[in-house]
Each structure stands twice: as C-alpha cells, then as structure tokens.
Short mmCIF file of C-alpha atoms in Angstrom, two decimals:
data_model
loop_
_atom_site.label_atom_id
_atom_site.label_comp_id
_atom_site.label_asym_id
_atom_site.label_seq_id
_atom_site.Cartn_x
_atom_site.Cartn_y
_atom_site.Cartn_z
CA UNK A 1 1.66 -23.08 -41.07
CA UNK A 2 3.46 -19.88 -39.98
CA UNK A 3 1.66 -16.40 -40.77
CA UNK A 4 4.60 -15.24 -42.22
CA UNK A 5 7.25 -17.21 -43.22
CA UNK A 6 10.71 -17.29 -44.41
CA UNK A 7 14.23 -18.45 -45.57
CA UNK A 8 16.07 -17.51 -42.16
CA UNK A 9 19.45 -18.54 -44.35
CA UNK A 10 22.44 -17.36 -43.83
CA UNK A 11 22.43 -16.08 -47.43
CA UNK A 12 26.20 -15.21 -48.17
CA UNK A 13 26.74 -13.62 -50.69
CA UNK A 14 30.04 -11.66 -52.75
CA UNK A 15 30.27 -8.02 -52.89
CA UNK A 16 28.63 -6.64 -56.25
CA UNK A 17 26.05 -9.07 -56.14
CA UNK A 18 22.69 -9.73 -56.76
CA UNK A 19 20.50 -10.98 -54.02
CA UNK A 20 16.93 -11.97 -53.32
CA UNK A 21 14.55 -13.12 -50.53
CA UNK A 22 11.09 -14.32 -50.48
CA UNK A 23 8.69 -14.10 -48.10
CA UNK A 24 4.83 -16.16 -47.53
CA UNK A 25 1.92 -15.45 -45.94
CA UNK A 26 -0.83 -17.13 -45.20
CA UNK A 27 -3.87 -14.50 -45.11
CA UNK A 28 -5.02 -13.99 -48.18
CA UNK A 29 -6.72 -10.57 -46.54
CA UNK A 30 -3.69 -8.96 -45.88
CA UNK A 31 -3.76 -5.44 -46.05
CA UNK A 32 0.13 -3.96 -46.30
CA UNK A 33 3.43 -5.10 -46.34
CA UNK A 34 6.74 -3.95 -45.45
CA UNK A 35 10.68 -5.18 -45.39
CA UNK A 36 12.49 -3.81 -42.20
CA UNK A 37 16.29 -4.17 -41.59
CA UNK A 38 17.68 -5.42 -37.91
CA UNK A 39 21.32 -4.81 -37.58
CA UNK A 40 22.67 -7.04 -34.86
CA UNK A 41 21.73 -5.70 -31.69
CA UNK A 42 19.52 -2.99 -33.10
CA UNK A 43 16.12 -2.35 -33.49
CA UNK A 44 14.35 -2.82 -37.00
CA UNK A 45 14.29 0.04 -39.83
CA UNK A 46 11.69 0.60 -42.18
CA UNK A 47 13.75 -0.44 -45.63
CA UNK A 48 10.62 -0.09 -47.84
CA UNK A 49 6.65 -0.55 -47.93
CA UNK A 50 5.35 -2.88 -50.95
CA UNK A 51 2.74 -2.21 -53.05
CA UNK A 52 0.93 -3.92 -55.42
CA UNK A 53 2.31 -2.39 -58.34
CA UNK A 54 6.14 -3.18 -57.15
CA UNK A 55 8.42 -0.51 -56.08
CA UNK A 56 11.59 0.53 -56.62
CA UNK A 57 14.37 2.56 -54.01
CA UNK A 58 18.08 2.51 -55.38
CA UNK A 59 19.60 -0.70 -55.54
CA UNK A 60 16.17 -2.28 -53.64
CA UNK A 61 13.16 -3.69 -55.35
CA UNK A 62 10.25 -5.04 -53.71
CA UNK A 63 7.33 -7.03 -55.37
CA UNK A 64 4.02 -8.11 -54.45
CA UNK A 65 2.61 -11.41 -55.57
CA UNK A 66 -1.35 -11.87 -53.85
CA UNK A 67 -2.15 -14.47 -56.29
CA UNK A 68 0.54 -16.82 -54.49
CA UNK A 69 0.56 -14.86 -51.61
CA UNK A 70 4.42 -13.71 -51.33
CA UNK A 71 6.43 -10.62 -51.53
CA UNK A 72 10.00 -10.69 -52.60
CA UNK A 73 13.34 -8.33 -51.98
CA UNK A 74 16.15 -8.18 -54.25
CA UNK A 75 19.00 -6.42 -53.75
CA UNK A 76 21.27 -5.54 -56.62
CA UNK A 77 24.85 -4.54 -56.57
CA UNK A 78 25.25 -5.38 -52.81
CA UNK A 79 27.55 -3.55 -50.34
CA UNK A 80 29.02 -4.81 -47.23
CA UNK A 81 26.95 -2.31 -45.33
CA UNK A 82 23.47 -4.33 -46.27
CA UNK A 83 24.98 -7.63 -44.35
CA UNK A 84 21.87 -7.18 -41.82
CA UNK A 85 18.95 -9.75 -41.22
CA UNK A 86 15.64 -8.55 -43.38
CA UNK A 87 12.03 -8.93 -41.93
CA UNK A 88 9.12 -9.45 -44.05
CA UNK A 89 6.18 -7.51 -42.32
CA UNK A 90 2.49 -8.24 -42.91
CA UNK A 91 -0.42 -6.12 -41.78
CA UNK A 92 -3.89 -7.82 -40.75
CA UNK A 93 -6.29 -6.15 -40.23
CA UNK A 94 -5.84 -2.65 -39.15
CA UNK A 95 -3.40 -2.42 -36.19
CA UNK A 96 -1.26 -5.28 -35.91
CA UNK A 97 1.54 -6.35 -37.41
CA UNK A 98 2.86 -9.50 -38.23
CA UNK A 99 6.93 -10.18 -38.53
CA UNK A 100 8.59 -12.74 -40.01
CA UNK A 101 11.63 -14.95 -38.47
CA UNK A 102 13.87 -12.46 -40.61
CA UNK A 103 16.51 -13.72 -43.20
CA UNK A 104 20.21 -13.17 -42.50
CA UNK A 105 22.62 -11.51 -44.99
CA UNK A 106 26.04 -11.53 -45.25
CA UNK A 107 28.48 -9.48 -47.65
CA UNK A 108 31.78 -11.14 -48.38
CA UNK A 109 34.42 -8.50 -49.29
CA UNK B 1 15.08 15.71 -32.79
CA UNK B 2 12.09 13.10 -32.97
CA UNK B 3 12.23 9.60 -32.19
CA UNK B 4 10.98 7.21 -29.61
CA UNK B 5 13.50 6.58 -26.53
CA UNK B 6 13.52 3.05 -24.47
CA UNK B 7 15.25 3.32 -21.15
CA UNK B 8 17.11 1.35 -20.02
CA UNK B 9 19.40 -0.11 -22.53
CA UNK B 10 19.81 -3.37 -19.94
CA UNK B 11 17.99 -4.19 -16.81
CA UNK B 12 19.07 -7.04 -14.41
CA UNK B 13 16.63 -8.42 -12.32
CA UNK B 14 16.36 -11.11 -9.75
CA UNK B 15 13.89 -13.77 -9.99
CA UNK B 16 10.62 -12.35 -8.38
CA UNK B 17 11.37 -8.93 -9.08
CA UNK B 18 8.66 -6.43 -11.17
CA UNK B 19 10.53 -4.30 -13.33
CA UNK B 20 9.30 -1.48 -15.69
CA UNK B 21 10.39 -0.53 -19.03
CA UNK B 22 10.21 3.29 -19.73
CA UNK B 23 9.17 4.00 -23.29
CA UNK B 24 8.63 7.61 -24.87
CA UNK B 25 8.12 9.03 -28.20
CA UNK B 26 7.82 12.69 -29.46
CA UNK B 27 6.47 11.90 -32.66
CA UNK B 28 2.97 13.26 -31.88
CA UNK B 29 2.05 8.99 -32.79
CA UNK B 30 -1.59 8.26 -31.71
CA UNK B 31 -0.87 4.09 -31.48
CA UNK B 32 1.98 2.68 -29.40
CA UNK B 33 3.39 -1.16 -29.32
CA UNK B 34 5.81 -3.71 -27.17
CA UNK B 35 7.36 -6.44 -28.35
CA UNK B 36 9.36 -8.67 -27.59
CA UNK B 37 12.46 -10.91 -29.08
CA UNK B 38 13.89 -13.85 -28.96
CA UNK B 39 16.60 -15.60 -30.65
CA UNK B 40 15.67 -17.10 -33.61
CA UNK B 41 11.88 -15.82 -33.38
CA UNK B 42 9.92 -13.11 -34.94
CA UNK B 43 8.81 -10.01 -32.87
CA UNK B 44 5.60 -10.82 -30.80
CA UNK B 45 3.25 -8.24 -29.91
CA UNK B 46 2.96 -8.55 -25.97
CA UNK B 47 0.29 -5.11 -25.94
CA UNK B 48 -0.54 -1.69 -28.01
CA UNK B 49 -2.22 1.02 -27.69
CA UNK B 50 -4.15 3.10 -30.10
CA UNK B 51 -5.25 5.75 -27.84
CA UNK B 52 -4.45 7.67 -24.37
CA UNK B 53 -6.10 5.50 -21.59
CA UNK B 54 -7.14 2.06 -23.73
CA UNK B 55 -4.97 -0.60 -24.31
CA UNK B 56 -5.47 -4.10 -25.98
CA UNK B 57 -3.67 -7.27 -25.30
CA UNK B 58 -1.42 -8.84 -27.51
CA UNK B 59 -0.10 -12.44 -28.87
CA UNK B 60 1.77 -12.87 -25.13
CA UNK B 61 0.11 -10.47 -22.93
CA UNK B 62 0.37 -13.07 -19.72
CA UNK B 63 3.24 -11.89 -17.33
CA UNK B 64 2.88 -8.17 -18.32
CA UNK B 65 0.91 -4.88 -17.52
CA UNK B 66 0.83 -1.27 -19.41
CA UNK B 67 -0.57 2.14 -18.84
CA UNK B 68 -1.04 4.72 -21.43
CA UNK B 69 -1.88 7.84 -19.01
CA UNK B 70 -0.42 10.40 -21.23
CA UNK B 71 0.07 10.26 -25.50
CA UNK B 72 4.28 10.10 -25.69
CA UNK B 73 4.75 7.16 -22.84
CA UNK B 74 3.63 3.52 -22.63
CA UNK B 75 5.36 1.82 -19.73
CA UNK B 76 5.92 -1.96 -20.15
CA UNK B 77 6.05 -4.10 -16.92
CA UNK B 78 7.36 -6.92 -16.60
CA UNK B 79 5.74 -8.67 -13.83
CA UNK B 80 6.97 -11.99 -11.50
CA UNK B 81 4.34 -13.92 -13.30
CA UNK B 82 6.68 -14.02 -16.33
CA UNK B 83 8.07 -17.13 -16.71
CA UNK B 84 10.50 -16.63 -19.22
CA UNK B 85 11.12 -12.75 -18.97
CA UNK B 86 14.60 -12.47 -20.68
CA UNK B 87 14.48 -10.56 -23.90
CA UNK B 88 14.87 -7.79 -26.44
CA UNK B 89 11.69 -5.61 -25.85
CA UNK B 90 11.12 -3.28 -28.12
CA UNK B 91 8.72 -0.64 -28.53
CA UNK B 92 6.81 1.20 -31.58
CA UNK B 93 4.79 4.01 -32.46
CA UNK B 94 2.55 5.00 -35.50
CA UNK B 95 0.54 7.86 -36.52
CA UNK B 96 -2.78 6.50 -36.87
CA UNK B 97 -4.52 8.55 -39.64
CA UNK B 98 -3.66 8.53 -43.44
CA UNK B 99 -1.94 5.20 -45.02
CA UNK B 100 0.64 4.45 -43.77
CA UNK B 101 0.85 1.99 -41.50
CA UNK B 102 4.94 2.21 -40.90
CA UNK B 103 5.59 1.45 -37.00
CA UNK B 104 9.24 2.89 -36.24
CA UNK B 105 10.83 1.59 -33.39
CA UNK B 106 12.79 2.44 -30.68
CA UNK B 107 16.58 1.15 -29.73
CA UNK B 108 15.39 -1.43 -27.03
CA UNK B 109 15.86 -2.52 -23.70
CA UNK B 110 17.79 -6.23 -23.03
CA UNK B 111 16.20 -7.67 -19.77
CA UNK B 112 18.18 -10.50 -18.04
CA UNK B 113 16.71 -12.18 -15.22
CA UNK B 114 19.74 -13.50 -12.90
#
C-alpha cells in the first residue's frame, strides 16, 4: 500500500462547480498535512495546511478524518484558473514529507 | 524579494557527464530539500538538510551528492552513477522553528540526459 494515495483522475469538471478529492494515508502517526497546487510545468504551491478541526480559505475547504485516515479538498464554485493537479502532503515524523501522485483538474468553460 | 532560485531552468548532459544543480534561497530557512519528478509519480526526496554542514539521505539518494557549506545554497549533483537521471528536480526550504512545517519550493531545473 502507497503512503499516500490518491485519485490521479482526470476530474473534469464544468465551470461553477463543485468539486472534491480525497486523499489516504497509511500512518496512523502522521503529524501534518497539506494540499499543494502544481500547474503544468511549475513547481508546487502551498494551497492550504489541514487541521484537525477543518479549515476553511474562500471557495477551498479542507478536512481531516484520522479515524479513517484521509483528508479531503473541495472546491466550490470552480474557476478555470484552479484546472491544476492537487497534491495531498503528509508529514512523518518531523522533517520529511510525503507527496501524493497528485490528482488532475480540469475546468470546462 | 524572497524566494528560493534553481538555476538552470534546463541542463543537457551527455551520458557520463556530472552535472550540478545550483539552488539558493533568501528566506533565512534553516532546512533545505531536493526532489525529484517523474511523470506520473509523486515527488521523492533524493537529500535535505536541516542545518549548515549536515545532510541526510533521502528515499533515492544513490547517483547523487550535496553540500550545505553556507545557510542559502544546497547544490544538487547529479553524478554518472545515475542511471536514470532525467527529471524535474526541485528544491525546498523551511524555517525550522515554530509549526509550521510548509516547505515552499523553488521553479525547478528539467535535466535531460542526451
């Protein structure tokens, strides 16, 4: 089983949508957790940390499940500038990270 | 500004050929990182760094080398030994202290062995 795993898609979805990934991982001791963005070509962007409580930026919810061991992005009212791929990120132990195969988004106009 | 800088943007090297991979950041960031990746595949940590002059290896150390002389540069090379050198490698930098354990990246170097 994968550390991290997840739906690589393509998800494509309409403009004005609502969209949502999940992401597992398999050490229960997992410390943090993170979505980043990767444009094609680009390096990866810090979209949001999530914490245990869920968080909220904008249009962009995260949520953290340790029970089942997943966190989950949804995206509401989507624009064609979040057509990206999305990596779920978890920390073990203190200095390494742990990426995920990254799901791919698309926007239809 | 602040940010981390890769240089180059693409390298082209021969088979046989060491090549090394300039990475610098201004951020004042005690721990620095290389990946690398691959089509289809996650970002694997090849080495970091959480302090001037130490260095641990990563997932896929074998076929690479780094120095950490100074706080803002960790050079990546890329030695013969690498079988399968061609890649996105990107590098990363966090402040150590506090929380937050956010690595930001910088814009990456695409290697192509000929």
């Amino acid at each position: 089983r994968k550390e991290v795993e997840q739906d690589p898609g393509p998800f494509n979805v309409p403009e004005g949508a609502t969209v949502a990934f999940n992401c597992t991982y398999s050490n229960s001791a997992s410390q943090s957790f993170f979505w980043y963005r990767q444009d094609c070509r680009k390096e990866p962007k810090l979209l949001m940390s999530v914490y245990s409580s869920g968080n909220e930026d904008g249009r962009f919810t995260a949520q953290l499940n340790r029970a089942s061991q997943y966190i989950s992005l949804l995206i509401r009212d989507s624009k064609l500038s979040d057509s990206a791929t999305y990596l779920c990120v978890v920390l073990f132990g203190n200095e390494k990270l742990t990426f995920g195969t990254g799901t791919r988004l698309t926007i239809i106009p | 500004d602040g940010g981390i800088t890769q240089s180059p943007k693409y390298l082209f090297r021969k088979e046989g050929q060491n090549v090394t991979l300039s990475c610098e950041q201004n951020l004042n960031h005690d721990a620095m990182y290389w990946y690398r990746q691959d089509p289809g595949q996650g970002l694997r940590l090849i080495y970091y760094s959480q302090i001037v002059n130490d260095f641990q290896k990563g997932d896929i150390a074998e076929g690479y080398s780094v120095s950490r002389e100074k706080k803002e540069s960790f050079p990546l090379t890329v030695t013969s030994a690498q079988k399968n050198p061609t890649a996105f490698y990107l590098c990363a930098s966090k402040y150590s202290g506090g929380v937050n354990n956010e690595q930001f990246f910088g814009p990456g170097t695409r290697l192509t062995v000929l």
